[in-house]
Coordinates of C-alpha atoms in Angstrom, one line a residue:
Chain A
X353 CA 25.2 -40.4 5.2
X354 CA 28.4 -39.2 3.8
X355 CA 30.3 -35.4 3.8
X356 CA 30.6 -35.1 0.1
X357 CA 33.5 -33.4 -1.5
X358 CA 33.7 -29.0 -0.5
X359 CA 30.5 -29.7 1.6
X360 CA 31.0 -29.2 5.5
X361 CA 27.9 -31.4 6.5
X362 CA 26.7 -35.0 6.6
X363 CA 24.0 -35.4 3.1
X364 CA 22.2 -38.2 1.9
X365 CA 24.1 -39.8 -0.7
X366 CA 23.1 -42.9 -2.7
X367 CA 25.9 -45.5 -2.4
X368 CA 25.5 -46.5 -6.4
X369 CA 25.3 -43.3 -8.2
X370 CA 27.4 -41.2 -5.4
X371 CA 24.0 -38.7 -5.8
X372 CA 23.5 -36.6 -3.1
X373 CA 19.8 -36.3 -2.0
X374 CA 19.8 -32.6 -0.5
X375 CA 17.1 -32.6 2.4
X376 CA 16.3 -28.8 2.4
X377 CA 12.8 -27.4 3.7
X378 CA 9.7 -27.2 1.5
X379 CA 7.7 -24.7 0.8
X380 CA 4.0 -24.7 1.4
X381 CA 1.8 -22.1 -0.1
X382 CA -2.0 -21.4 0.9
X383 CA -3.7 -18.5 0.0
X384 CA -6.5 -16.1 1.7
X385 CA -9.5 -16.3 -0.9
X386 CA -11.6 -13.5 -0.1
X387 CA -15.1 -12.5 -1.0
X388 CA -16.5 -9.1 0.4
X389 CA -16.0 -10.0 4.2
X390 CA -15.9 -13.0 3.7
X391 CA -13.4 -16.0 3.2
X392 CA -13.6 -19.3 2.1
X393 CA -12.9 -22.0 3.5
X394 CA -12.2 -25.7 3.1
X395 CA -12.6 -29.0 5.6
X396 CA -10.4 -31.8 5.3
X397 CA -11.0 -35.3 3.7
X398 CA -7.7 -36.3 4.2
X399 CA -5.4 -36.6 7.0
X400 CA -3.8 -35.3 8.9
X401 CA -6.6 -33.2 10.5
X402 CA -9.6 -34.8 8.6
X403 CA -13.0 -33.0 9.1
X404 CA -11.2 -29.6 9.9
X405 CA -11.3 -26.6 8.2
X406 CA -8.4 -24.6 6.6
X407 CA -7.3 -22.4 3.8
X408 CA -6.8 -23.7 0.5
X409 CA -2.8 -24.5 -0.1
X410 CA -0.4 -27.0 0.0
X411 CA 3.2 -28.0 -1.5
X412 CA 5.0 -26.0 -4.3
X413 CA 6.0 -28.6 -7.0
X414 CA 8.8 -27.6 -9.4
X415 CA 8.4 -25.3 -12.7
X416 CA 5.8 -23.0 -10.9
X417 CA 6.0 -19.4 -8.9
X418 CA 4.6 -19.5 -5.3
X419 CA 1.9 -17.2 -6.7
X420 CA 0.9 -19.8 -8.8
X421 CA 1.3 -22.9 -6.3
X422 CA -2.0 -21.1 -3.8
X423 CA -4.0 -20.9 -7.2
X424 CA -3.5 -24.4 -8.4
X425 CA -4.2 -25.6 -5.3
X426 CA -7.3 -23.1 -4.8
X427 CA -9.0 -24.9 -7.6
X428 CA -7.8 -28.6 -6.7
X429 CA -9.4 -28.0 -3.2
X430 CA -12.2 -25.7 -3.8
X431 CA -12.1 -25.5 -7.6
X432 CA -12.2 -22.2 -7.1
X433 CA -10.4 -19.5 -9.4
X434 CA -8.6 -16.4 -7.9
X435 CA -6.3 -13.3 -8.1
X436 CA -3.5 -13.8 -5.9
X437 CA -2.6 -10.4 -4.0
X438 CA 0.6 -9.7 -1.6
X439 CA 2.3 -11.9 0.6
X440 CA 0.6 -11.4 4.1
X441 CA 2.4 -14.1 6.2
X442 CA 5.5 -16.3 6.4
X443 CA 5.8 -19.0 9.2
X444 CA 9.2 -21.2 9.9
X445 CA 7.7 -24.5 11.0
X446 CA 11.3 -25.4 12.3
X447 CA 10.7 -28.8 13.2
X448 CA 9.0 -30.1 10.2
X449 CA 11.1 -28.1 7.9
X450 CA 8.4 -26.3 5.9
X451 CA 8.2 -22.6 5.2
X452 CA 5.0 -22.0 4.8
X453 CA 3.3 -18.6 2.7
X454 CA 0.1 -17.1 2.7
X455 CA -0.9 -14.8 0.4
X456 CA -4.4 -12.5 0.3
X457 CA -6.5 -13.4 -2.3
X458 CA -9.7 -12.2 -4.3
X459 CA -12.1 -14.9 -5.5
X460 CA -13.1 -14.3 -8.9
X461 CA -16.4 -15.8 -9.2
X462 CA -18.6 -18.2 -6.4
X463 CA -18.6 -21.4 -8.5
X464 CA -16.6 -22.9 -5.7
X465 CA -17.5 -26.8 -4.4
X466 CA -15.6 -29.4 -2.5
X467 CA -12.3 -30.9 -4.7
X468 CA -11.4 -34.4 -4.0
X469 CA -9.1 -33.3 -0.9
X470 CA -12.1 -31.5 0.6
X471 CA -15.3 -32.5 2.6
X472 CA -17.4 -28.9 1.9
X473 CA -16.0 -25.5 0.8
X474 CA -17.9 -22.3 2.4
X475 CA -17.5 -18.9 2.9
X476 CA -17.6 -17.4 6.2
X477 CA -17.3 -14.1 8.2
X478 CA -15.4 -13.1 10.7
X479 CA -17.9 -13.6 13.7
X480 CA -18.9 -17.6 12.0
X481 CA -15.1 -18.6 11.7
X482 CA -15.1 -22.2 13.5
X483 CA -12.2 -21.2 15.9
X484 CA -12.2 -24.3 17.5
X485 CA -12.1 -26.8 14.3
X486 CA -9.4 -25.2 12.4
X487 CA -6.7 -28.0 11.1
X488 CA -3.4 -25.6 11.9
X489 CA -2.3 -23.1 14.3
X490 CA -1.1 -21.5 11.4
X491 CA -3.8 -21.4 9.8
X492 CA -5.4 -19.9 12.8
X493 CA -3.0 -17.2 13.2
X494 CA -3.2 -16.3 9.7
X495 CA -7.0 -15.7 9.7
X496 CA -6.7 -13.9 13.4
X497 CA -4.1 -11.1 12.3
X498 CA -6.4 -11.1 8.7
X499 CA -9.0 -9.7 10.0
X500 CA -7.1 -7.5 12.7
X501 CA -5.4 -6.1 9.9
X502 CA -9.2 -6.0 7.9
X503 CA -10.2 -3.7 11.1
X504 CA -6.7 -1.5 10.9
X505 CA -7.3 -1.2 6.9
X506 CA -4.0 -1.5 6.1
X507 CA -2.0 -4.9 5.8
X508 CA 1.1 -5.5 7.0
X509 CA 3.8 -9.2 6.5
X510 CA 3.4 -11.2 9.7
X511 CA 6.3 -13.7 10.0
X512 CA 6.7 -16.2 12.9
X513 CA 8.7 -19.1 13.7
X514 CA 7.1 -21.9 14.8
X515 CA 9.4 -25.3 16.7
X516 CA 9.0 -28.1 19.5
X517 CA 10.9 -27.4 22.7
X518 CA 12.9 -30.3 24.7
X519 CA 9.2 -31.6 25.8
X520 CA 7.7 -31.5 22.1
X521 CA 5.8 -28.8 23.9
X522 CA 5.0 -26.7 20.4
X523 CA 6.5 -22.7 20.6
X524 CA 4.6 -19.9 18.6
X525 CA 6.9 -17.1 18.1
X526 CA 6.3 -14.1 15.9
X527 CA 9.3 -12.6 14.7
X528 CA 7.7 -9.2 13.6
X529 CA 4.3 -9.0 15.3
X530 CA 2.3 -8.5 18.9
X531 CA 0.1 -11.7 18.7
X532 CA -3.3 -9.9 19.1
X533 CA -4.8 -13.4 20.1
X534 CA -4.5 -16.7 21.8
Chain B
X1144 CA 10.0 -42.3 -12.0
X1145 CA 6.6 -43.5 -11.2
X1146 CA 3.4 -42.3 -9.5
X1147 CA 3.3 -43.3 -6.0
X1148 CA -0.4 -44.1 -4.7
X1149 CA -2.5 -41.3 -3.9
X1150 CA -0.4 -39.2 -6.1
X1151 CA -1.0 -37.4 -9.7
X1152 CA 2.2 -36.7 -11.0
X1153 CA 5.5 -38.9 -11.4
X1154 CA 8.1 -38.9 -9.1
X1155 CA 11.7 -40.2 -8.3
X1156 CA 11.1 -43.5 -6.7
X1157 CA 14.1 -45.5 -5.3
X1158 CA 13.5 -48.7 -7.3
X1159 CA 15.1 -50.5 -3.8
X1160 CA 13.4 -49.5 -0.9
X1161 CA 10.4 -47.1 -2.6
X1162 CA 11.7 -44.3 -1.0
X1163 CA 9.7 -41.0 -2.8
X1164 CA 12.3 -38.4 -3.1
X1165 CA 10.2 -35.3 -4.1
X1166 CA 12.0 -32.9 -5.9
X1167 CA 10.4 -29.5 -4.3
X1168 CA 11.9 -25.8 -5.0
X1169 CA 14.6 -24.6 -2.8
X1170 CA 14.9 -21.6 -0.9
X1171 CA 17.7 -19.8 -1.3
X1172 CA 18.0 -16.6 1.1
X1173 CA 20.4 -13.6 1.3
X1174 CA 20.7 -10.6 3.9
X1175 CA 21.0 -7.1 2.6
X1176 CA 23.4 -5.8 5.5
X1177 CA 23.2 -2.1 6.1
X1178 CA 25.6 0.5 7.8
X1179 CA 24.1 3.8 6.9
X1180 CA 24.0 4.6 3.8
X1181 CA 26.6 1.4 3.0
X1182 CA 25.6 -1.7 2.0
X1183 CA 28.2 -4.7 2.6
X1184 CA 28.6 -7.1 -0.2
X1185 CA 31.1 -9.8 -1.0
X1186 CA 33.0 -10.7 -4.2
X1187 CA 32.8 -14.3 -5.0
X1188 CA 35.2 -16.9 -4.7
X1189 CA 33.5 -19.6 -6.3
X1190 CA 31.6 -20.1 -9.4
X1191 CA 29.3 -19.5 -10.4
X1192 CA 30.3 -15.9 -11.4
X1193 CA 33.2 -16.2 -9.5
X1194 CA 34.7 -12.7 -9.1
X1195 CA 31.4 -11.0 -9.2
X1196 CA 30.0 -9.0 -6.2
X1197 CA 27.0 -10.8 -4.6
X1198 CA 24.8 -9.8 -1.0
X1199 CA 25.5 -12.8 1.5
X1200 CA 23.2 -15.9 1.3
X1201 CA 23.0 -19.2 0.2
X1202 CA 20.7 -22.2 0.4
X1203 CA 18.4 -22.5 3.6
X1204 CA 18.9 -25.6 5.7
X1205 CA 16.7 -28.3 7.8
X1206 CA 16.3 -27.2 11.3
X1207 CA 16.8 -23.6 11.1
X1208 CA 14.1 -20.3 10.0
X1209 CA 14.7 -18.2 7.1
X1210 CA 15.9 -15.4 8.9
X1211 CA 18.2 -17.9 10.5
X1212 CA 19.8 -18.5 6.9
X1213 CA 20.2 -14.3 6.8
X1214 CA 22.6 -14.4 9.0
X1215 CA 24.1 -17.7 9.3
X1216 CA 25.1 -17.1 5.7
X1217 CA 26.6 -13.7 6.5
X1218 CA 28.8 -15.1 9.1
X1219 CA 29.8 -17.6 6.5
X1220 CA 30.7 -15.3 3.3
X1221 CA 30.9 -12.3 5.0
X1222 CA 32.5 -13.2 8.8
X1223 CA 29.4 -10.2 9.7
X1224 CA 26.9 -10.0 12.2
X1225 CA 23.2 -8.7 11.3
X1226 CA 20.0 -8.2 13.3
X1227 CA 18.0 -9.5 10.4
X1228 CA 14.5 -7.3 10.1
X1229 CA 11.9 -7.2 7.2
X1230 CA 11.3 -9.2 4.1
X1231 CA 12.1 -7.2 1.1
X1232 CA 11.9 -9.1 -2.2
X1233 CA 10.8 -12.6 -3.5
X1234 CA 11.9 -13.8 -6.4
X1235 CA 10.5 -16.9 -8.3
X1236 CA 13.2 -18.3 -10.4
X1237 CA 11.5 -20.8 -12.0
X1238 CA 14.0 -22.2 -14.1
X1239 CA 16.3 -23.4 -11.6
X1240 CA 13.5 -24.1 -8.9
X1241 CA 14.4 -21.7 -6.4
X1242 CA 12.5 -19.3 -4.3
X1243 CA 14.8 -16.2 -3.5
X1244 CA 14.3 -14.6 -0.4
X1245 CA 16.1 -11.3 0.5
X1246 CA 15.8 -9.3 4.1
X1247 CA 16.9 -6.0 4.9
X1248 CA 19.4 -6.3 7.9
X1249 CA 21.8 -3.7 9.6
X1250 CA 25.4 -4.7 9.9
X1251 CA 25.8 -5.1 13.8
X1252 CA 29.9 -3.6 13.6
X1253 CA 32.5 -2.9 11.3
X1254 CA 34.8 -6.2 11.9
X1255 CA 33.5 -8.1 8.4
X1256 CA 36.3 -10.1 6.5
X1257 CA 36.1 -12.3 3.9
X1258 CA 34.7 -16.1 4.4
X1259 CA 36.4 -19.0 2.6
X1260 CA 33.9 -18.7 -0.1
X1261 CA 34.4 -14.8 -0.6
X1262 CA 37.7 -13.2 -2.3
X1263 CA 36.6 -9.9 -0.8
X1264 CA 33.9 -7.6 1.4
X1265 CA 33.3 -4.5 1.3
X1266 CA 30.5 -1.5 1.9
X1267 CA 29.3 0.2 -0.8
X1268 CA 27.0 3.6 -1.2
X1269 CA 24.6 3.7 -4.2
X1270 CA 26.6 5.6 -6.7
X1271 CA 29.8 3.1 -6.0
X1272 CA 27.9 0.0 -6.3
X1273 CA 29.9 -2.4 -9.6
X1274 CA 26.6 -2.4 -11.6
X1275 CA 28.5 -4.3 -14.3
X1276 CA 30.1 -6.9 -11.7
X1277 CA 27.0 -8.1 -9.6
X1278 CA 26.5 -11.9 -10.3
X1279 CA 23.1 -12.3 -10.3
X1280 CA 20.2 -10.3 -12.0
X1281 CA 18.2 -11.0 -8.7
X1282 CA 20.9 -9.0 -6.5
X1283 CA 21.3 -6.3 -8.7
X1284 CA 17.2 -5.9 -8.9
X1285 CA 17.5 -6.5 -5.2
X1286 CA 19.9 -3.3 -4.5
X1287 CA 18.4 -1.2 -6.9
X1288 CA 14.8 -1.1 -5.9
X1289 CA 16.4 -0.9 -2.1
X1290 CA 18.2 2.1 -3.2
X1291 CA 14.5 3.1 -4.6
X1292 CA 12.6 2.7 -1.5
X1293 CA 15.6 4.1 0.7
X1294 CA 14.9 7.6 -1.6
X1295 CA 10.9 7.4 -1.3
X1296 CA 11.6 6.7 2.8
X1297 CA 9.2 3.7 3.0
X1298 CA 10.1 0.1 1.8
X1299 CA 7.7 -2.6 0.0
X1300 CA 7.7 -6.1 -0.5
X1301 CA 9.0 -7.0 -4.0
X1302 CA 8.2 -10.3 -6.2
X1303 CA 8.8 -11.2 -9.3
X1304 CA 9.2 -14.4 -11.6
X1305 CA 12.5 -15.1 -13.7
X1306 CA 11.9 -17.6 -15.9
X1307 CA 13.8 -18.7 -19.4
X1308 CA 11.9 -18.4 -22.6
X1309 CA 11.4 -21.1 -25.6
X1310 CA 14.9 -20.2 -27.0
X1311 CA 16.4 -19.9 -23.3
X1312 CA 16.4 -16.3 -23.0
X1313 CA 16.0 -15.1 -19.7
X1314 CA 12.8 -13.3 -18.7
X1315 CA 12.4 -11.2 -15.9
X1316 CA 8.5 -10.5 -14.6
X1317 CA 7.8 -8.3 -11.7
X1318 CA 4.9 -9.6 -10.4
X1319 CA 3.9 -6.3 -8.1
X1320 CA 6.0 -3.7 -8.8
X1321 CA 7.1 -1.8 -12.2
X1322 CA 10.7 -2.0 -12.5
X1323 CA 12.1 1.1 -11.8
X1324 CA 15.6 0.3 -14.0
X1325 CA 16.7 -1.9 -16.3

């Protein structure tokens, strides 16, 4: 760790090439595939959270839009194809430096079936949402204020931060929103 | 560069201790600091497009929430406060792996001054805004379809893609909104 030149902070520089590794947060992108009243879902093969359900998404690699990072990685989950929509929720996960987007989705067709980082893919409704096996808060949120927003009929950008306090105890806290659930 | 295990794609692997060090987009995010019908904005001291009017912001940082970037970046360029408020535009710009994120913020008082990276600050209403000196395309996008919402009384999320071409022309692809100027 060294303060390279016109910086004002400690980066990680390789002591060969003097390169400085920048350690900036990553952006995760899922999206809200949606059929009728229904969404689909994916559980987990992998870890962390294997067995669990969640909404397709996952890491935006470089040379794409965020658009097009929750449709790649709708059809490497669920090899599903769909029509990404608007932005519908933005969460800070301070502590492990993500940003993390979810964007409403249509699904275009129902050919959908398990990808390689899946166990099953199904669509559910509202009432048949497995609230208790759902791999991230975040995802939890995001399918809470969906469908409160579903009910309203018009859709509105939740953002929220989300860090660890002193006692790793983990802190929910929307920035722009009443949460409507716990 | 080599594929680490479990992985599908090459990536920078320190041939030493096989460190992975992923090369993800950055987020870059800027405030758009109100006072009435003014909007501050700060002529840059550094390149690129040093000399050029720009909103406050800069690249987002470990430990800390996008809206945290708002304003931590407007104290830096700007020596401003803001109560940072809604997401206003998202811009994909591909070609440089960023993700752009600008909010809507009011300017909290009058005692701005110019930061060590910033020749100059001041507030601007629409018709004195230096079209032909902002520095990016994204700002000037930015404060033009602002300017549009402010007159229609309701504001939008915007997105859009900026990408360069096979002969490195720069294109610019609104993604949910028709571009109200050019």
């Amino acid at each position: 760790m060294s303060i390279p030149p016109g910086e004002d902070r400690h980066r990680h520089v390789c002591g060969e090439c003097a390169t400085v590794h920048y350690l900036n947060p990553r952006v995760v992108v899922c999206a809200i595939p949606v059929w009728g009243d229904q969404i689909l879902l994916c559980r987990r093969a992998i870890e962390p959270r294997v067995g669990l359900w969640t909404l397709p998404g996952g890491f935006m690699e470089n040379d794409e839009a965020t658009h097009q990072t929750a449709a790649r990685e709708t059809v490497e989950e669920a090899c599903a194809r769909i029509k990404v929509g608007e932005l519908f929720a933005l969460f800070n996960i301070i502590h492990i430096n993500q940003v993390q987007l979810f964007f409403r989705a249509e699904l275009l067709d129902l050919d959908f079936a398990p990808g390689p980082e899946s166990l099953e893919t199904a669509l559910f409704r509202e009432a048949e949402i497995p609230w208790d096996e759902i791999a991230f808060p975040a995802v939890a949120t995001t399918l809470k204020e969906y469908f409160a927003d579903v009910a309203k009929g018009s859709f509105q950008l939740r953002m929220a931060d989300i860090a660890l306090d002193a006692h790793q105890k983990r802190l929910f806290k929307p920035v722009n929103f009443v949460q409507a659930h716990e």
